[in-house]
Amino acid sequence: MALLEEYKLSQTKENLLPLQGQLWHLWCKKDKEFYHLREKGNRSIEQHKSEIETEKRIIRRQQLKKAFPLNDLMRSVLELLQDYSETYNKLYFLQWLTLFFDNLTIEHLEKLHEKQRSLWLRIQTEKQKAQKSNSLTLWQKQIEAISTEIHDCTLGTEHLLREVGQIYEALEETSSSRDSLFLCLPQIAADLMIAGVPIELMDGDASYVPLKWVAAIFDKISEKVGEKKLFVLCVLGLQSSGKSTLLNALFGLQFTVSAGRCTKGAYMQLLKVDETFTNELGFHYVLVVDTEGLRAPELNNKSQNWDHELATLVIGLGNLTLINIFGENPSDIQDILQISVQAFMRMKQVKISPSCLFVHQNVGEVTAKDQTMEGRRRLEQKLDEMTTLAAELEECSNITRFSDVIKFDANRHVYYFAHLWDGNPPMAPPNPRYSYNVQELRNEILSTAQQESRGRILKISDFKFRVQDLWKALVSENFIFSFRNTQEVIAMSKLETMYSHWTWELRSHVLDLQNQLNNQIQNGKLMTLTSNLLEDPLSKKYKTIKEEFDKYFEEDPDSEILVQWKANFEHKLLILKDALISDTRRKCNEHISLKKSQEILDNQKSQYENQLLERSRKLALNLKGKELSDEELHEKFSQLWTSWIYNVSSNVPHVTEPNIDLDSENILLEYFKDKNIVERLKIKSRETFEIRYDKHIQMKRKIFFKKSLETCHVESIKKTTNNIQLKFTETLKNIWKQKRDYSQNYFHEILKIIENELKAEPCEEDYTFTRDYIIDLSLYLFQRASKDFKEMHEAFKRANDPVNYLEKKKDDFFMSFKISCQGATSITSFVDFLWLKLTPAISATIWQIMVQRIAGDMRATCPEFNGNRANLEKHMLYSLAEEENFDKYWQYIHHPESFFRDYIRDHIKKYCSDKESEKIKTFLNISLGDIKNTILSAIHMSTKVAKAKGSTASGWLDLFCDHLGSNLIFPRRDLVSIEHQEITDTEFLKEAMSRALDPAMRKVEEDCSSKPMDEIVPDTEKILSEHLCGCWKQCPFCKAICTNTISEHEGDHSVPFHRPQAVRGVYYHKTDLFVTDFCTSAVASDSSFILDDVREFPYKKYREAGDNFATWSITPDSSTQPYWKWFICHFRSKLEEKYGKNFKGIGSLPELWTKIMKQEVLNDLKK
């Protein structure tokens, strides 16, 4: 302690506690500048931000220079606080230190205060005189000097702990190494706070919250005591109104109350709730926050809004705020009410719902409640008046009374207190009535705490986030616009992950149901889709998921926050269910329609089949009983087969051939109403479509001049053309898969593809595709399609021509003929034929099952797919950074939907590669086992029933196909050629079928294993894409993609992180210089943007620009990712080349951006 006596008292803090002086105050000023962004001269907002960040780091380094090596005072204090393991030793040391500081400073401070009072009285007397003395200015300067000296000479343990906090913040911002000192500092403060020592929340001298220090303390508290719940009690009032005294009396606290030592800033003290009351109250700790007085005389040098900022912070933090009113001065009462009401109004707008109690002190001896009724009425009236004024300021037209803002009852929430002293101090004893009032108030506080909604009582970590959110919004210029509730962000992220899980369950169930229904349709068992087949099973699954949904919203710790989104997510889930039902019904009806159209052809084929079957049976009867070899049987059958086929072909009716080229011409003429179409069609089609920019693209005119075609436009036009061709190819593949005959409607589908893709063109505000482009592209695609449609028609004819059809079935007819000839010994041949038909059906079903299993497993086990849309995007950005492929980045920025699908497709291929072959084999074995059990069960059940009924082979086949039911596509009509067989030994049939099962399954396994895995990719990609890809709208400033999982969702589009506008090629008006500002920085600034070269809008009012701007929610946020800063620096030359703009002058890259390393970016994405 001898060290303290070496310095003059007024120089002690400057020499021994150097970090909390001018450097810290300058850092606070710079930090506030960081949130109040301006374009300065030829500097952009991001350059300005970068400069401020650099200046802040320099200040922190200067602080470290002053702090290290630690002086003897700080080193001794830290060593003692570290070395004392017992809490009482630490408390004893701090108490002793407090007394020492008081003894050291009290005498000098008293003299200074006396001198200050004397000068103040002299100034007041002089001001009353008509003739002002020249000494007045001198005395005022002297009073200022004394105030500064009082500040410099005031020394307490709070200043030591403030210094510790500054050491930590300086180390945290500038030092990459995390030594033991750095790690132990917040632990020291956390231990003291747990022990009940008041810790500074807001530095009263700088009027700033050291966020990193406060956050670190709460992290350490959380580590030590666990994620406990806090009830936060705050107090707000004018200076010297007895706030600290009231808190100390209520809970036996230790807030400073000695004469001349008014609270500065805000302090917090932690009180542990006795375990016997924890369950009853619903929290483990009470955090009491004491604040400096509003309207303090020494605040003249601070911001005029400071009182409002302090009130907003305190009321936002507190579950309950005590509004302390002292005396009956109307001006004082109006001041405190106006400040408080506006703070409560702000909380309502950001969806924070605090409570308050009014404590009116020093109003005389009041005993009966009805005697204070008039005072309560007047207070409520005054609150309503203040609310009306505040509502006008905050533009809230629907609020007219204070009770519209918070729950307020003048009879319950207003307390009148007698004066603390019974008489005049210093000889007056304490007033017993004050103690009674304190007891009443404490009971009400505990009652309010007990009734407080469980969701509003924050966990320790949530309180940390609340401090950060409130302070960041406060230092920004517009609190309501800037406030970002981190607790809500975290809760929403968890909810979206759960929503992804629920929607996958629903989709997965629908996929199973679709397969079952399709199998029944293909088997001819289902020709009409009823609600009990589709809606009922899906509604049952939806009900189960809805129960999980309701349980989550009721039991999740954040249920009080989640409730605001429950109706919206419930609606989204219902919309998805209805969309899945509608989509499944459409697909099933399409399959039914296709099946019915096939039935007409199948019935014609059946007539021919029946004729041939009848003839083969007659031949078989003639040969029955004769011992003939297979060769002899085949020879007899073949002799008559040719004549039978000739008879059938002679009766086939003539079919009119479609004129596909003529159809193509007529449809184009009707669509475009252009007579030159026919002439254009005569020109031979090229192998590829060539874009002629002068003919195909029209740049939009901007008032006096046309925009010019830029590199980014060329890339975008090519990509759009490519997308149209890809969709066209995909449509042709789907038509081929259906194995249907040509239809004119297919040409109309092509025109629809072109129309839809051009509507989705991202650069439509800069250019349009001309009519010539649409005509030329349509002609090109129609000529390609005509060729395919002709081949399709020929393929359909070949498949459905009776002669071709019967020729392909020749082996089946011979098998039927052979079985008929063999009689009782025909069971083996019967079984062989059955397995010949069954094996390909099993292979097709296994393949279908595998698609769903792979999609389900990838969603469950691949980190990219097991979360929400934002999680998938994070993994894509990581992959892009690792690969450093600019072309892929370009696709991701300008054509995100195609990039997403390509990314998912690549991951499926990777999953199905050799590395994952063991898992694929496992799925194959599981699927084979399931199908095997299904078939075995069908064999046994069919035999059991057939035996009981004495059924024929036809009856057994009916039962067998029914039991296979919806499990695989195995139409009963494919077995007509063997159904007439006279098989009576069904037990032997069962044994023969069972014996043949294992060899057949081995063959299926061989077929599936040899099949290229690439064939599984498109169907798997479609399932995952439909699940994960939602809204594709892009931010109008930076092209960041909305992360909502519903494509046509309600409400605004939003994204967690935006990008520098240069990423999408934005440049300053009438220059070739890129705009490097982030949208989230721009909307917090006074800058403007220009649309159509004439319309100017302030970024803060970007919604007024209409169209896409009006549908986006862009919140000011300084916490931008380093990712896009690194991207721009890394691909600077590529971006300049593509967009034809430069990173120079106002568009030059901030120096700090150029220092960002790729590994730093990757680490940030992993957080």
PDB file of C-alpha atoms in Angstrom, residues 193 229-234 251 253 268-273 281 283-289 319 445-446 449:
ATOM      1  CA  MET A 193     -20.006 -11.974  -8.174  1.00  0.00           C
ATOM      2  CA  LYS A 229     -32.276 -19.063 -14.308  1.00  0.00           C
ATOM      3  CA  LEU A 230     -32.036 -15.397 -13.279  1.00  0.00           C
ATOM      4  CA  PHE A 231     -34.789 -13.079 -12.122  1.00  0.00           C
ATOM      5  CA  VAL A 232     -33.507  -9.587 -12.926  1.00  0.00           C
ATOM      6  CA  LEU A 233     -34.597  -6.701 -10.680  1.00  0.00           C
ATOM      7  CA  CYS A 234     -33.577  -3.184 -11.760  1.00  0.00           C
ATOM      8  CA  PHE A 251     -32.199  -7.409   0.238  1.00  0.00           C
ATOM      9  CA  LEU A 253     -27.062  -5.518  -0.366  1.00  0.00           C
ATOM     10  CA  MET A 268     -25.112  -5.799 -10.652  1.00  0.00           C
ATOM     11  CA  GLN A 269     -25.219  -8.053  -7.623  1.00  0.00           C
ATOM     12  CA  LEU A 270     -26.110 -11.743  -7.619  1.00  0.00           C
ATOM     13  CA  LEU A 271     -28.319 -13.199  -4.878  1.00  0.00           C
ATOM     14  CA  LYS A 272     -28.769 -16.949  -4.536  1.00  0.00           C
ATOM     15  CA  VAL A 273     -32.310 -18.155  -3.889  1.00  0.00           C
ATOM     16  CA  LEU A 281     -40.291 -19.263  -7.648  1.00  0.00           C
ATOM     17  CA  PHE A 283     -35.463 -19.364 -10.702  1.00  0.00           C
ATOM     18  CA  HIS A 284     -32.173 -19.928  -8.851  1.00  0.00           C
ATOM     19  CA  TYR A 285     -30.748 -16.414  -8.602  1.00  0.00           C
ATOM     20  CA  VAL A 286     -31.913 -12.828  -8.361  1.00  0.00           C
ATOM     21  CA  LEU A 287     -29.712 -10.356 -10.227  1.00  0.00           C
ATOM     22  CA  VAL A 288     -30.158  -6.844  -8.821  1.00  0.00           C
ATOM     23  CA  VAL A 289     -29.084  -3.963 -11.076  1.00  0.00           C
ATOM     24  CA  ASN A 319     -37.947  -8.735 -15.433  1.00  0.00           C
ATOM     25  CA  ILE A 445     -41.617  -8.155  -5.681  1.00  0.00           C
ATOM     26  CA  LEU A 446     -41.559 -11.838  -4.688  1.00  0.00           C
ATOM     27  CA  ALA A 449     -41.473 -12.867  -9.502  1.00  0.00           C
TER      28      ALA A 449
END
